[in-house]
Short mmCIF file of C-alpha atoms and ligand atoms in Angstrom, two decimals:
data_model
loop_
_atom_site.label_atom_id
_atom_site.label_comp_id
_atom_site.label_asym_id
_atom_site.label_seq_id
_atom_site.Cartn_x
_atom_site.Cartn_y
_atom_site.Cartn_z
CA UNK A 1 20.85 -28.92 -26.77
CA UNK A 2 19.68 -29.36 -30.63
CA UNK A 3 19.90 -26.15 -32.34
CA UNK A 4 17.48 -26.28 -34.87
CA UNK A 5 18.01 -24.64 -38.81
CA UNK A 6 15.45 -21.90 -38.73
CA UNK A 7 17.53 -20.60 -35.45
CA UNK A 8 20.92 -21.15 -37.10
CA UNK A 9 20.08 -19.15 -40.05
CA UNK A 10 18.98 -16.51 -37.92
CA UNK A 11 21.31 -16.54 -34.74
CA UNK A 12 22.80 -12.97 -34.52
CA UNK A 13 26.32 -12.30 -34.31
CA UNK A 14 28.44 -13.80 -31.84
CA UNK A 15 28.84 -11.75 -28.63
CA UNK A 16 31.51 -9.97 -27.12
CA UNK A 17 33.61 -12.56 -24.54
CA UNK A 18 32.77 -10.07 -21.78
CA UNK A 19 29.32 -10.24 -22.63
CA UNK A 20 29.39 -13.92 -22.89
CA UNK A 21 30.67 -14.33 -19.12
CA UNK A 22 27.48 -14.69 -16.83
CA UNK A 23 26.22 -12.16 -15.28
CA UNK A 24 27.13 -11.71 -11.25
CA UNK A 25 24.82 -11.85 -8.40
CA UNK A 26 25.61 -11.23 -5.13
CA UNK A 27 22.86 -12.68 -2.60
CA UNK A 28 21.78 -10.30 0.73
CA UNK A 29 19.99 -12.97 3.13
CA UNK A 30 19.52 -16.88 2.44
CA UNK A 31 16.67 -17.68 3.77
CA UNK A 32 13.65 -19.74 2.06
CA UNK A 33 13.45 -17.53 -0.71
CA UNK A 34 17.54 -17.22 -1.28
CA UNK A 35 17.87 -21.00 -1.24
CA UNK A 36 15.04 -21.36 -3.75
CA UNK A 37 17.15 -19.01 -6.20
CA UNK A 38 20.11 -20.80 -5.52
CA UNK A 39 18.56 -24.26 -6.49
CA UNK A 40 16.20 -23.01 -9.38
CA UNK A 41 19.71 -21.18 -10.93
CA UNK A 42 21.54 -24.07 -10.82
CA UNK A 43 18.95 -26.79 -12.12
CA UNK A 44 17.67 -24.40 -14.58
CA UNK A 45 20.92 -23.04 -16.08
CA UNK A 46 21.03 -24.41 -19.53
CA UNK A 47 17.08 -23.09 -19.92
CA UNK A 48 18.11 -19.63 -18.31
CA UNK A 49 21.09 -19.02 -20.60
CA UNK A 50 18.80 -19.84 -23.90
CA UNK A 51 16.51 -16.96 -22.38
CA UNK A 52 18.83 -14.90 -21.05
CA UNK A 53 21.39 -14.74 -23.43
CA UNK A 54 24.71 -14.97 -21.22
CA UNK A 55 24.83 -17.19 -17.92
CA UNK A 56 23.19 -15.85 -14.37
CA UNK A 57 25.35 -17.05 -11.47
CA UNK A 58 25.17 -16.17 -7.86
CA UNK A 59 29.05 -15.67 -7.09
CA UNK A 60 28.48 -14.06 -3.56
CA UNK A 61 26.39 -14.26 -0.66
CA UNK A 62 25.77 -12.29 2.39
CA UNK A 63 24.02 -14.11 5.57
CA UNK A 64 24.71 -13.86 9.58
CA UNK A 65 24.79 -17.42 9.65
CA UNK A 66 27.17 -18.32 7.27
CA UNK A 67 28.09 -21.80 8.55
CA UNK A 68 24.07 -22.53 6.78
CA UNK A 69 24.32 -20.59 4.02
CA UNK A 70 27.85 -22.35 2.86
CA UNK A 71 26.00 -25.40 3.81
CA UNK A 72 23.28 -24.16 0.82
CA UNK A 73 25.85 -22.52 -1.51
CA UNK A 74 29.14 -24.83 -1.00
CA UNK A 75 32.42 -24.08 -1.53
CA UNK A 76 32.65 -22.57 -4.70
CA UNK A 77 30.54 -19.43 -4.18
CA UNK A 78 31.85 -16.42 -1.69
CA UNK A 79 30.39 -16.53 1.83
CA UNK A 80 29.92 -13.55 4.27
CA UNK A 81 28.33 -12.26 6.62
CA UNK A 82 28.47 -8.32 6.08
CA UNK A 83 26.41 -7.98 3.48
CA UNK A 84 28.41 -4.17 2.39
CA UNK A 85 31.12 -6.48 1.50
CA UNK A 86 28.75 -8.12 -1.44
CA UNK A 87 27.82 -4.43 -2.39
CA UNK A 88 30.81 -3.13 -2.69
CA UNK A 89 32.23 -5.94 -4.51
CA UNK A 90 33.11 -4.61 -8.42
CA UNK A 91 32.55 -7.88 -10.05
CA UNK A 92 28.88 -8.03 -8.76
CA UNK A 93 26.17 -7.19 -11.44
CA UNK A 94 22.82 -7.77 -9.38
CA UNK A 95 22.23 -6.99 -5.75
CA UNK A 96 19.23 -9.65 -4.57
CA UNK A 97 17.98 -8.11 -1.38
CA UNK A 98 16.22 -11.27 0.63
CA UNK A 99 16.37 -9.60 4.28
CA UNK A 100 12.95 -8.14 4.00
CA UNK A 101 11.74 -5.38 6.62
CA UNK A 102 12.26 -1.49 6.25
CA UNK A 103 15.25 -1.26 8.26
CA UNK A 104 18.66 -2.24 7.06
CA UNK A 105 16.95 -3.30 4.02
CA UNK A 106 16.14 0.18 2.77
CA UNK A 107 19.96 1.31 4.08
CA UNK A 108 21.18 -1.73 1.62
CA UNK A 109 19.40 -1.45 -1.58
CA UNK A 110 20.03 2.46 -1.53
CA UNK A 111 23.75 1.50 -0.84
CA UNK A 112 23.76 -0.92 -3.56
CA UNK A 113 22.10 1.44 -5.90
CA UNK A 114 24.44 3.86 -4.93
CA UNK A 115 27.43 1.92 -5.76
CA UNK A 116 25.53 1.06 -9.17
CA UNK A 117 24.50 -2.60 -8.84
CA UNK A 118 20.75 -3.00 -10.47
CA UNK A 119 18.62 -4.48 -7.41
CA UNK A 120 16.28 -7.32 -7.31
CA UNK A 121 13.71 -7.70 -4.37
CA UNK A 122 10.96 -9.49 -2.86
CA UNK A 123 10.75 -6.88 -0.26
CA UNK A 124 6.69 -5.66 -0.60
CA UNK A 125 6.87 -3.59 3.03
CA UNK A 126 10.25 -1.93 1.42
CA UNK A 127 8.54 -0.91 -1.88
CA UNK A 128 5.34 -0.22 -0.46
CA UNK A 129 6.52 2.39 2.01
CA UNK A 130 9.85 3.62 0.38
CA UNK A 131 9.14 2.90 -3.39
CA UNK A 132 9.49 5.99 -4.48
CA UNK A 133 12.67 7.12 -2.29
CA UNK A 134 14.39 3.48 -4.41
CA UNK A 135 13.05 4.15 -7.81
CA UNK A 136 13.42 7.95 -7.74
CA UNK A 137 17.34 6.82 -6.69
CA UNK A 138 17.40 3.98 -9.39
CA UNK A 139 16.12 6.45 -12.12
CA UNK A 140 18.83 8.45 -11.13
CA UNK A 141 21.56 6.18 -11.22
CA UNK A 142 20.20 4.34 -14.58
CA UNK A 143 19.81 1.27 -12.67
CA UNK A 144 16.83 -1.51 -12.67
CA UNK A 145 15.02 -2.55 -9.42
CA UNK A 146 13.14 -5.52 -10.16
CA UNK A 147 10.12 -6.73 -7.83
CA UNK A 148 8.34 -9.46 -9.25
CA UNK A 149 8.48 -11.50 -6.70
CA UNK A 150 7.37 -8.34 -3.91
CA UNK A 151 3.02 -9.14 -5.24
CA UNK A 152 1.66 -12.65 -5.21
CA UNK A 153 5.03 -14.80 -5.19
CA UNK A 154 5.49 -16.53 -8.57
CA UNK A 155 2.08 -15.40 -9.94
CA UNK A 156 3.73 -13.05 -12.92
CA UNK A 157 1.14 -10.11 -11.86
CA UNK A 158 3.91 -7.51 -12.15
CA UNK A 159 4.81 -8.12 -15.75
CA UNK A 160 1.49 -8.74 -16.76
CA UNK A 161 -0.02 -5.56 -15.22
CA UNK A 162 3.02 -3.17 -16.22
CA UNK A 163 3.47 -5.00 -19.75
CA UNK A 164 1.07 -7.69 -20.91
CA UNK A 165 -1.77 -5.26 -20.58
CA UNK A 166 0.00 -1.78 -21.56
CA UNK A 167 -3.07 -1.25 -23.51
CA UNK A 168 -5.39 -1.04 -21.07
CA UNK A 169 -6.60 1.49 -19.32
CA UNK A 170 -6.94 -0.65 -16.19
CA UNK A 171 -10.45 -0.17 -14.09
CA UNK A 172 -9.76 -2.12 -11.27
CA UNK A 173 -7.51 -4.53 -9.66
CA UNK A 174 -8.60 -6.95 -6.66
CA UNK A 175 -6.99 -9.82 -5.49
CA UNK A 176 -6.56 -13.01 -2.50
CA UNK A 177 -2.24 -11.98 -1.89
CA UNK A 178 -1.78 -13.13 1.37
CA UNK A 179 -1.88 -16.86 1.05
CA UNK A 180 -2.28 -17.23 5.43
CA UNK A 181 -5.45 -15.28 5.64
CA UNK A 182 -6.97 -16.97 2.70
CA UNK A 183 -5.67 -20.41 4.29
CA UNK A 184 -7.67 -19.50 7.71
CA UNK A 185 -10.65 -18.02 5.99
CA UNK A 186 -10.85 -21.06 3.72
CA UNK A 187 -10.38 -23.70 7.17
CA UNK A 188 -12.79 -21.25 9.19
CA UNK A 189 -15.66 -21.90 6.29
CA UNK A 190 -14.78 -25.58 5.83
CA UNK A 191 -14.56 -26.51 9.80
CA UNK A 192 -17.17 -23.67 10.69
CA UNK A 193 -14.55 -22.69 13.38
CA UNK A 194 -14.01 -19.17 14.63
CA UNK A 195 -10.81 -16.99 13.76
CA UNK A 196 -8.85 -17.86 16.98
CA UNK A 197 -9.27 -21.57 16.83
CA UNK A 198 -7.95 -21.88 13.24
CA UNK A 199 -4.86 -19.76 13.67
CA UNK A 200 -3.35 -21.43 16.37
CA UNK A 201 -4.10 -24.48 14.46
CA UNK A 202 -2.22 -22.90 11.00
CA UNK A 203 0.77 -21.95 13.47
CA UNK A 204 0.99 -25.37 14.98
CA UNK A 205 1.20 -26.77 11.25
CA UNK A 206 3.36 -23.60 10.32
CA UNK A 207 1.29 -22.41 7.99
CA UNK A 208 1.34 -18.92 9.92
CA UNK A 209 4.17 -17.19 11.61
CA UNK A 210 4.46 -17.16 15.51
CA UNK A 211 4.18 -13.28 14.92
CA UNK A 212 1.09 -13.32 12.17
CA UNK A 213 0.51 -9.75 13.13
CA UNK A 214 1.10 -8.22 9.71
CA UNK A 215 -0.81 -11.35 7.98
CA UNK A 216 -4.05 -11.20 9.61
CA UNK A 217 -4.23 -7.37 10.27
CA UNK A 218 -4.21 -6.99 6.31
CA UNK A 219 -1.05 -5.18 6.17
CA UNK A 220 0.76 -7.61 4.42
CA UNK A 221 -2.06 -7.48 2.01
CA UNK A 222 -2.17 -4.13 1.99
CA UNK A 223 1.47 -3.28 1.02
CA UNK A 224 1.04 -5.72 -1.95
CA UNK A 225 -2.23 -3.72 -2.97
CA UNK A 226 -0.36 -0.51 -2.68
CA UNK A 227 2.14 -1.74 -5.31
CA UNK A 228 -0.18 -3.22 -7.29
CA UNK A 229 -2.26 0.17 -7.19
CA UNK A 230 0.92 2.16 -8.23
CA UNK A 231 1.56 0.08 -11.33
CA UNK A 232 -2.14 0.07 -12.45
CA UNK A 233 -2.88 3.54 -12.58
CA UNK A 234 0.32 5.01 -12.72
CA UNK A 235 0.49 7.01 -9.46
CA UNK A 236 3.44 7.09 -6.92
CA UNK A 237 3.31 4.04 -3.78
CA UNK A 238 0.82 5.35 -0.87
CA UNK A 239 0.59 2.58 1.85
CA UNK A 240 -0.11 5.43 4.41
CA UNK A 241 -3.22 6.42 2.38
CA UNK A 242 -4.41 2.61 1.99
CA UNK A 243 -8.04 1.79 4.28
CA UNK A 244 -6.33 -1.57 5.68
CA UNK A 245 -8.36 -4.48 7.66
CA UNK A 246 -7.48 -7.49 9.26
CA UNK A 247 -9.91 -11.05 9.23
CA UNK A 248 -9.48 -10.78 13.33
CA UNK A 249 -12.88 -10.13 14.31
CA UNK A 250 -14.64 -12.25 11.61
CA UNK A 251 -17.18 -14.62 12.60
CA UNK A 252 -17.89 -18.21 11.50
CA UNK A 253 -21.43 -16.91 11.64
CA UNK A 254 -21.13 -14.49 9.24
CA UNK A 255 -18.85 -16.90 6.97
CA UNK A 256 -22.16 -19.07 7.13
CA UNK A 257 -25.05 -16.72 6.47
CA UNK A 258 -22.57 -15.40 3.31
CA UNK A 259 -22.89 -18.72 2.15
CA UNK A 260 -26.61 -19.38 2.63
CA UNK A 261 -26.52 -16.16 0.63
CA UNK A 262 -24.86 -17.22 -2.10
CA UNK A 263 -21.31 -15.60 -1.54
CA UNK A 264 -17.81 -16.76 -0.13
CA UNK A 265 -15.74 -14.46 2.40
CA UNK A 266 -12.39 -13.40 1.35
CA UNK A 267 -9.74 -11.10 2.36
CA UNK A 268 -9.02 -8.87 -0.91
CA UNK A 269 -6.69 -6.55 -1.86
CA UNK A 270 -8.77 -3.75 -4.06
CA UNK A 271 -7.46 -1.13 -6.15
CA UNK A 272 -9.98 0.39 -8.49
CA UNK A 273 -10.38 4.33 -10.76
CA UNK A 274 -13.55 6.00 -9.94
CA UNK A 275 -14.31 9.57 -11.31
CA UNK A 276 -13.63 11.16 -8.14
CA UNK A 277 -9.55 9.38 -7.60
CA UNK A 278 -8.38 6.10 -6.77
CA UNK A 279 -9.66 2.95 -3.96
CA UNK A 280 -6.85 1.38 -2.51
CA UNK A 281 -8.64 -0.72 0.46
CA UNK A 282 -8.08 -4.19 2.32
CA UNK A 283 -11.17 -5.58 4.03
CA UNK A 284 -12.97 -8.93 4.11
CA UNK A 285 -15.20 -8.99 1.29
CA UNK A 286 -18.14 -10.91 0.45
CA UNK A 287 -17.66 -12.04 -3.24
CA UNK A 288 -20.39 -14.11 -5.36
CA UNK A 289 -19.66 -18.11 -4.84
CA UNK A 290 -19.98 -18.50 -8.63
CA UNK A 291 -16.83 -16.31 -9.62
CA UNK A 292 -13.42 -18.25 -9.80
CA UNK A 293 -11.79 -15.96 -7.57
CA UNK A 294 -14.06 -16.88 -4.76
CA UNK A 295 -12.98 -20.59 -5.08
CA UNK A 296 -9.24 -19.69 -4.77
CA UNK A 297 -8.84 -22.22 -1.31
CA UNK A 298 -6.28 -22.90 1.03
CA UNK A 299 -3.01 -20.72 0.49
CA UNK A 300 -3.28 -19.92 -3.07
CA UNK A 301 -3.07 -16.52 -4.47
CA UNK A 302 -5.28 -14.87 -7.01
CA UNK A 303 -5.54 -11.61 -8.62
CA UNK A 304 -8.32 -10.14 -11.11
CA UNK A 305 -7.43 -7.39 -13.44
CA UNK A 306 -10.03 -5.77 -15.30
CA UNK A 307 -9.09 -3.85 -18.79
CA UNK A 308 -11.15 -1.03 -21.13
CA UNK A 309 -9.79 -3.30 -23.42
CA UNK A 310 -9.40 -6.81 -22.66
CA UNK A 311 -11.86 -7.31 -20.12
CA UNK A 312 -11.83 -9.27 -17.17
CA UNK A 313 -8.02 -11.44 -16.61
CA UNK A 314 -7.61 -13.69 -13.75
CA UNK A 315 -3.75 -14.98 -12.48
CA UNK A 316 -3.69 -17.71 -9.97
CA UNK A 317 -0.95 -19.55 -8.26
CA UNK A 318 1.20 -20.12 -5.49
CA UNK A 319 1.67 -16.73 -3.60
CA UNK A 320 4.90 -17.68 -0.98
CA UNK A 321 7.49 -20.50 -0.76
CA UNK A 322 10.88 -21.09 -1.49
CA UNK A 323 11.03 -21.78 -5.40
CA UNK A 324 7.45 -20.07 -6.45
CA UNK A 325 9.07 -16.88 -5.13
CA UNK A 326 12.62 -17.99 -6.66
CA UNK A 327 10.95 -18.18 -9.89
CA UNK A 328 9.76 -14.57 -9.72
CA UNK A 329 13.12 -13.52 -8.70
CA UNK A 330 14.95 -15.35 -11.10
CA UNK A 331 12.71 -13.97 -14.13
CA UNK A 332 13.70 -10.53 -12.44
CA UNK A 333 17.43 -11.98 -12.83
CA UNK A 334 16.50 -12.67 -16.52
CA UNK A 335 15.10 -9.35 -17.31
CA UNK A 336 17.96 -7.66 -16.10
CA UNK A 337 20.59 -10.13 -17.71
CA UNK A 338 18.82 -9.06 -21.44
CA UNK A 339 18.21 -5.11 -20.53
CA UNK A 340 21.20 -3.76 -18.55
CA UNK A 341 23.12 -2.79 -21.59
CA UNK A 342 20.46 -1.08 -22.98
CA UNK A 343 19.52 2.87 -22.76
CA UNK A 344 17.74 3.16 -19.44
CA UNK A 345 15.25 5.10 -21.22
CA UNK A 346 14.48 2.33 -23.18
CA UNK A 347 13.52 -0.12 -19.83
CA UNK A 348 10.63 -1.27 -18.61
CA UNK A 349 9.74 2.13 -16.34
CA UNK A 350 9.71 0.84 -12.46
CA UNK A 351 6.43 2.37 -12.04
CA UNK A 352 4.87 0.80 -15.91
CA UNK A 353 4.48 4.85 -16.86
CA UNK A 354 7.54 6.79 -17.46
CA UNK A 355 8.96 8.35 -13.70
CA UNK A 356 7.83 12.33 -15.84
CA UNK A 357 4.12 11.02 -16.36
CA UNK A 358 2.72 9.91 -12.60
CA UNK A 359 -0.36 11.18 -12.37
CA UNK A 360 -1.26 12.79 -8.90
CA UNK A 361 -5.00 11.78 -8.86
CA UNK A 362 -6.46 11.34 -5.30
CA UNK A 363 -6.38 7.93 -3.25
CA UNK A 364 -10.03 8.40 -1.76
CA UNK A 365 -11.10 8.36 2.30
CA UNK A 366 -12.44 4.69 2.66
CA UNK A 367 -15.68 6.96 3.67
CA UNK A 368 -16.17 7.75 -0.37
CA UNK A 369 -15.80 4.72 -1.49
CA UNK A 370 -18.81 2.91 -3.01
CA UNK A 371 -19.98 -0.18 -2.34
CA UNK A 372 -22.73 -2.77 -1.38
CA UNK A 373 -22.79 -4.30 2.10
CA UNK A 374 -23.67 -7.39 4.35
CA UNK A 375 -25.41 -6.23 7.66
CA UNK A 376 -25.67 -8.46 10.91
CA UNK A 377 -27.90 -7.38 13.51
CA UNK A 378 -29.00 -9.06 16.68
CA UNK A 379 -32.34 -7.44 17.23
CA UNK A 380 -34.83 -8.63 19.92
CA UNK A 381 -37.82 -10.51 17.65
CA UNK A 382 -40.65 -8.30 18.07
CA UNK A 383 -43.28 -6.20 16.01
CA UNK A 384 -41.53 -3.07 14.24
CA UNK A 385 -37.87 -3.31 14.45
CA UNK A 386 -37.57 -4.63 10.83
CA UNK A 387 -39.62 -1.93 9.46
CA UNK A 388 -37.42 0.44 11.79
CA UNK A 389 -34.44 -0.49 10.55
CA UNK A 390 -34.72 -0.83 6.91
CA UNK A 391 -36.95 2.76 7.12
CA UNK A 392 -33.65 3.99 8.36
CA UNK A 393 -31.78 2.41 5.31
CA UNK A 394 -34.13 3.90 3.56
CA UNK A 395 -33.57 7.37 4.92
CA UNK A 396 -30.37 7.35 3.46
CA UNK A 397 -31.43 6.15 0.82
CA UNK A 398 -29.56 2.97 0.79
CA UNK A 399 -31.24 0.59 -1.20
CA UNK A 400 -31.57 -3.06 -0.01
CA UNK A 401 -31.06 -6.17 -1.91
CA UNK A 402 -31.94 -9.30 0.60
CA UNK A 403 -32.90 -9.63 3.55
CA UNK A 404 -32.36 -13.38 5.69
CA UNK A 405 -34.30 -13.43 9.09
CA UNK A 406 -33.04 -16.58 11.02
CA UNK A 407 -36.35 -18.32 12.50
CA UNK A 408 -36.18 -17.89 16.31
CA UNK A 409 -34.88 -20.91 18.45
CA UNK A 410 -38.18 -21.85 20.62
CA UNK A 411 -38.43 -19.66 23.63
CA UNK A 412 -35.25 -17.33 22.48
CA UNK A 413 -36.72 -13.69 21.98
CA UNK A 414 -33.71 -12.13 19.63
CA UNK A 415 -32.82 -13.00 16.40
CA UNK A 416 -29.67 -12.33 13.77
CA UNK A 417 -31.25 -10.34 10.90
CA UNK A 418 -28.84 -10.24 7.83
CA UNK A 419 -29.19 -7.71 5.21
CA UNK A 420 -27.69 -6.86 1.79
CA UNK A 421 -27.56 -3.57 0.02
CA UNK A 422 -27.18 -2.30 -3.03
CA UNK A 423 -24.26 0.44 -4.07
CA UNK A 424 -23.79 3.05 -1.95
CA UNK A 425 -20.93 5.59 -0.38
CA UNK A 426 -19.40 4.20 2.96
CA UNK A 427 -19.87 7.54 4.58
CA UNK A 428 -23.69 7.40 4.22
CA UNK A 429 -23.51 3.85 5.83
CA UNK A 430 -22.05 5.00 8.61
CA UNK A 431 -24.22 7.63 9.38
CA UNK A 432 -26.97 5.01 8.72
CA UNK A 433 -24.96 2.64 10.86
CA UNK A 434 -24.61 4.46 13.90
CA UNK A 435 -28.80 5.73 13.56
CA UNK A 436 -29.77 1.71 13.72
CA UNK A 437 -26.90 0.92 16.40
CA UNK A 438 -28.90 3.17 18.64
CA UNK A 439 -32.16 1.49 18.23
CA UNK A 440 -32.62 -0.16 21.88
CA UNK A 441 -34.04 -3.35 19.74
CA UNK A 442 -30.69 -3.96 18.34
CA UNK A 443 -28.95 -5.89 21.32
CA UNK A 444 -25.35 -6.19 19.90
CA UNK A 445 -22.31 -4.06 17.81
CA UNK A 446 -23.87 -4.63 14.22
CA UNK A 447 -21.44 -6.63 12.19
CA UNK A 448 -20.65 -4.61 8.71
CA UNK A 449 -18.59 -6.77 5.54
CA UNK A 450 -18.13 -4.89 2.46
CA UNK A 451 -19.68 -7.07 -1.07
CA UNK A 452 -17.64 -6.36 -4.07
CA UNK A 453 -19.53 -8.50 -7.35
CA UNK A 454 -16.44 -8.18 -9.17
CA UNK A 455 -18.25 -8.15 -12.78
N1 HSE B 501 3.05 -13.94 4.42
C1 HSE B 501 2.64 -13.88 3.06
C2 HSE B 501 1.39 -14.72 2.85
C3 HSE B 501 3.67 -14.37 2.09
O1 HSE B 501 0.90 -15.36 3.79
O2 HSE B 501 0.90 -14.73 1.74
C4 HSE B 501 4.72 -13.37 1.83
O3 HSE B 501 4.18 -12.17 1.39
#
């Protein structure tokens, strides 16, 4: 390493010897993402001490299998498999909780916060659900929690929503943060196969788990979301308030018409201030074809932050895997390394608002929320049942914006009618909804995808 004159001449005094000594981490669970930390630490060292200031090195490790993780780690570094032991270990600086769940996890960051250790984690169902148990405990105890790499693997979303854009008042947030969903949407619209054929493909190439449960029912999505939604607007974690779908019961059909329509399909995360509280939703959404986030394929990761101030900000990147989410841990490892000497009041608050200014506005019943929709009916093809239907729409005065009639196979007497709307407030829909169900005409459960233009 060169050191170059400008930085000599400026280089501030030496530091103490005990400051100089790397920091400790002790490692809970070393799985894909634990390995990735391990590896990116080591080969990135040199790089990480110029930013850091002092050394990061992971000194201890906790793991049930500990014949593989010494088989990671080697000799040098302490192996266990009771992860207390790590916590309870003086010499260790940083707790890295890699176990993921709500179970022993929660039990194991509290202990480790407990015993004083700052805490880094990529644990999004933890944070989502318990966040404000951990940071009201962290507050107390002066210690960081880091959580970078809990929203969108290494996409930096966290840091740039709860610093690079402190001068916004953010509008809305909506991202693609579950990279398996957007991997079978994107294979359902390029193979025009239906849902169940493409996941048991992406689990026979491991691109889902054998249990995709929380994946593809949105809950995955929807505990990144409620983070997300907490940081943005500066309001305590809510999961249990979040309106949460799944991609499950969506049709290659519809995937199709969208397109003929102009938009794509995607799963997205929403968070967004109206003047009556605060969306926090997961749902398939139809978004307009021409906006980058729609073109976000495969597993990727994207998230859109708009800004009173700097507008519309898109992040995009690689949302899961071993050294994506090592480098969002490892920037966590940073941050801490440079700020744990400092007065906790002068942190980075947990939240992005100090822990004394959370606001309690309202997280809104999905049924207030406002937006446009796609419609799918099956209707029999005869004389009157558009006019029925859309004089029901406009009963409710739901305004529409397109309407696509599929020409009739020959000798077929039913038809798929699509329609799009303009704005309006779910619970109106519904009642709408359920008015045009009835209608002996329409032959099958009408399919209903919120639109979100994103502009
Ligand atoms: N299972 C998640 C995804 C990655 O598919 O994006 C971890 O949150």
């Amino acid at each position: 390493m060169t050191t170059s004159p400008v930085a000599a001449r400026t280089r501030v005094a030496p530091r103490s010897d005990v400051e100089a000594k790397p920091i400790q981490v002790g490692l809970l669970g070393i799985g894909t993402v634990g390995s990735g930390t391990f590896k990116v630490l080591q080969r990135n060292q040199q790089e990480i001490r110029r930013r850091a200031g002092r050394g990061i090195e992971i000194s201890a490790v906790a793991d049930l299998d500990v014949a593989r993780a010494r088989s990671i780690v080697g000799d040098r570094v302490r192996v266990v498999d009771a992860a207390r032991q790590v916590i309870a270990d003086p010499a260790i600086d940083i707790v890295v909780e890699l176990i993921g769940g709500y179970g022993i996890a929660r039990t194991l960051v509290m202990e480790a916060i407990a015993a004083g250790k700052h805490v880094v984690t990529a644990n999004k169902a933890l944070l989502a659900v318990h966040g404000n148990e951990i940071f009201a405990a962290a507050h107390a105890q002066g210690v960081m929690v880091g959580f970078e790499a809990a929203v969108a693997g290494g996409i930096p979303i966290i840091k740039a929503l709860r610093e690079g854009l402190s001068a916004n008042r953010i509008e809305w947030v909506a991202g693609i943060i579950n990279g398996t969903t957007n991997f079978i949407l994107s294979e359902m619209r390029d193979k025009g196969l239906d849902f169940g054929v493409v996941l048991k493909e992406a689990q026979r190439l491991g691109y889902a788990e054998a249990d995709p449960t929380f994946d593809i029912d949105g809950i995955d999505a929807a505990h990144k979301a409620t983070i997300m939604c907490a940081i943005a607007f500066g309001v305590p974690m809510q999961f249990d308030k979040a309106h949460v779908e799944g991609i499950t019961t969506l049709r290659a059909t519809d995937i199709r018409y969208a397109e003929q329509l102009g938009y794509r399909i995607k799963l997205l995360g929403i968070t967004r201030r109206s003047a009556e509280g605060i969306e926090l939703r997961v749902h398939p959404t139809l978004v307009p074809s021409r906006r980058l986030i729609a073109n976000v394929e495969g597993a990727m990761n994207a998230v859109v932050v708009q800004g009173d101030a700097v507008g519309t900000t898109l992040y995009y990147g690689k949302g899961a895997g071993s050294e994506p989410t090592a480098s969002a841990v490892v920037a966590d490892l940073v941050d801490i390394t440079r700020l744990h000497t400092a007065d906790p009041d002068h942190r980075v608050p947990h939240l992005a608002f100090q822990p004394d200014a959370l606001a309690d506005t309202p997280i809104l019943p999905v049924e207030q929320v406002v937006t446009s929709f796609y419609l799918r009916l099956r209707v029999a093809d005869q004389t009157g049942v558009l006019s029925r239907i859309t004089t029901i729409l406009a009963e409710h005065d739901i305004s529409i914006d397109a309407v696509l009639q599929r020409e009739s196979a020959e000798g077929e007497r039913q038809t798929d009618l699509i329609i799009l709307t303009h704005d309006t407030r779910e619970g109106r829909m519904n009642q709408a909804l359920a008015r045009m169900q009835a209608l002996p005409t329409v032959l099958g459960p009408i399919v209903r995808i919120r639109k979100e233009d994103l502009n």
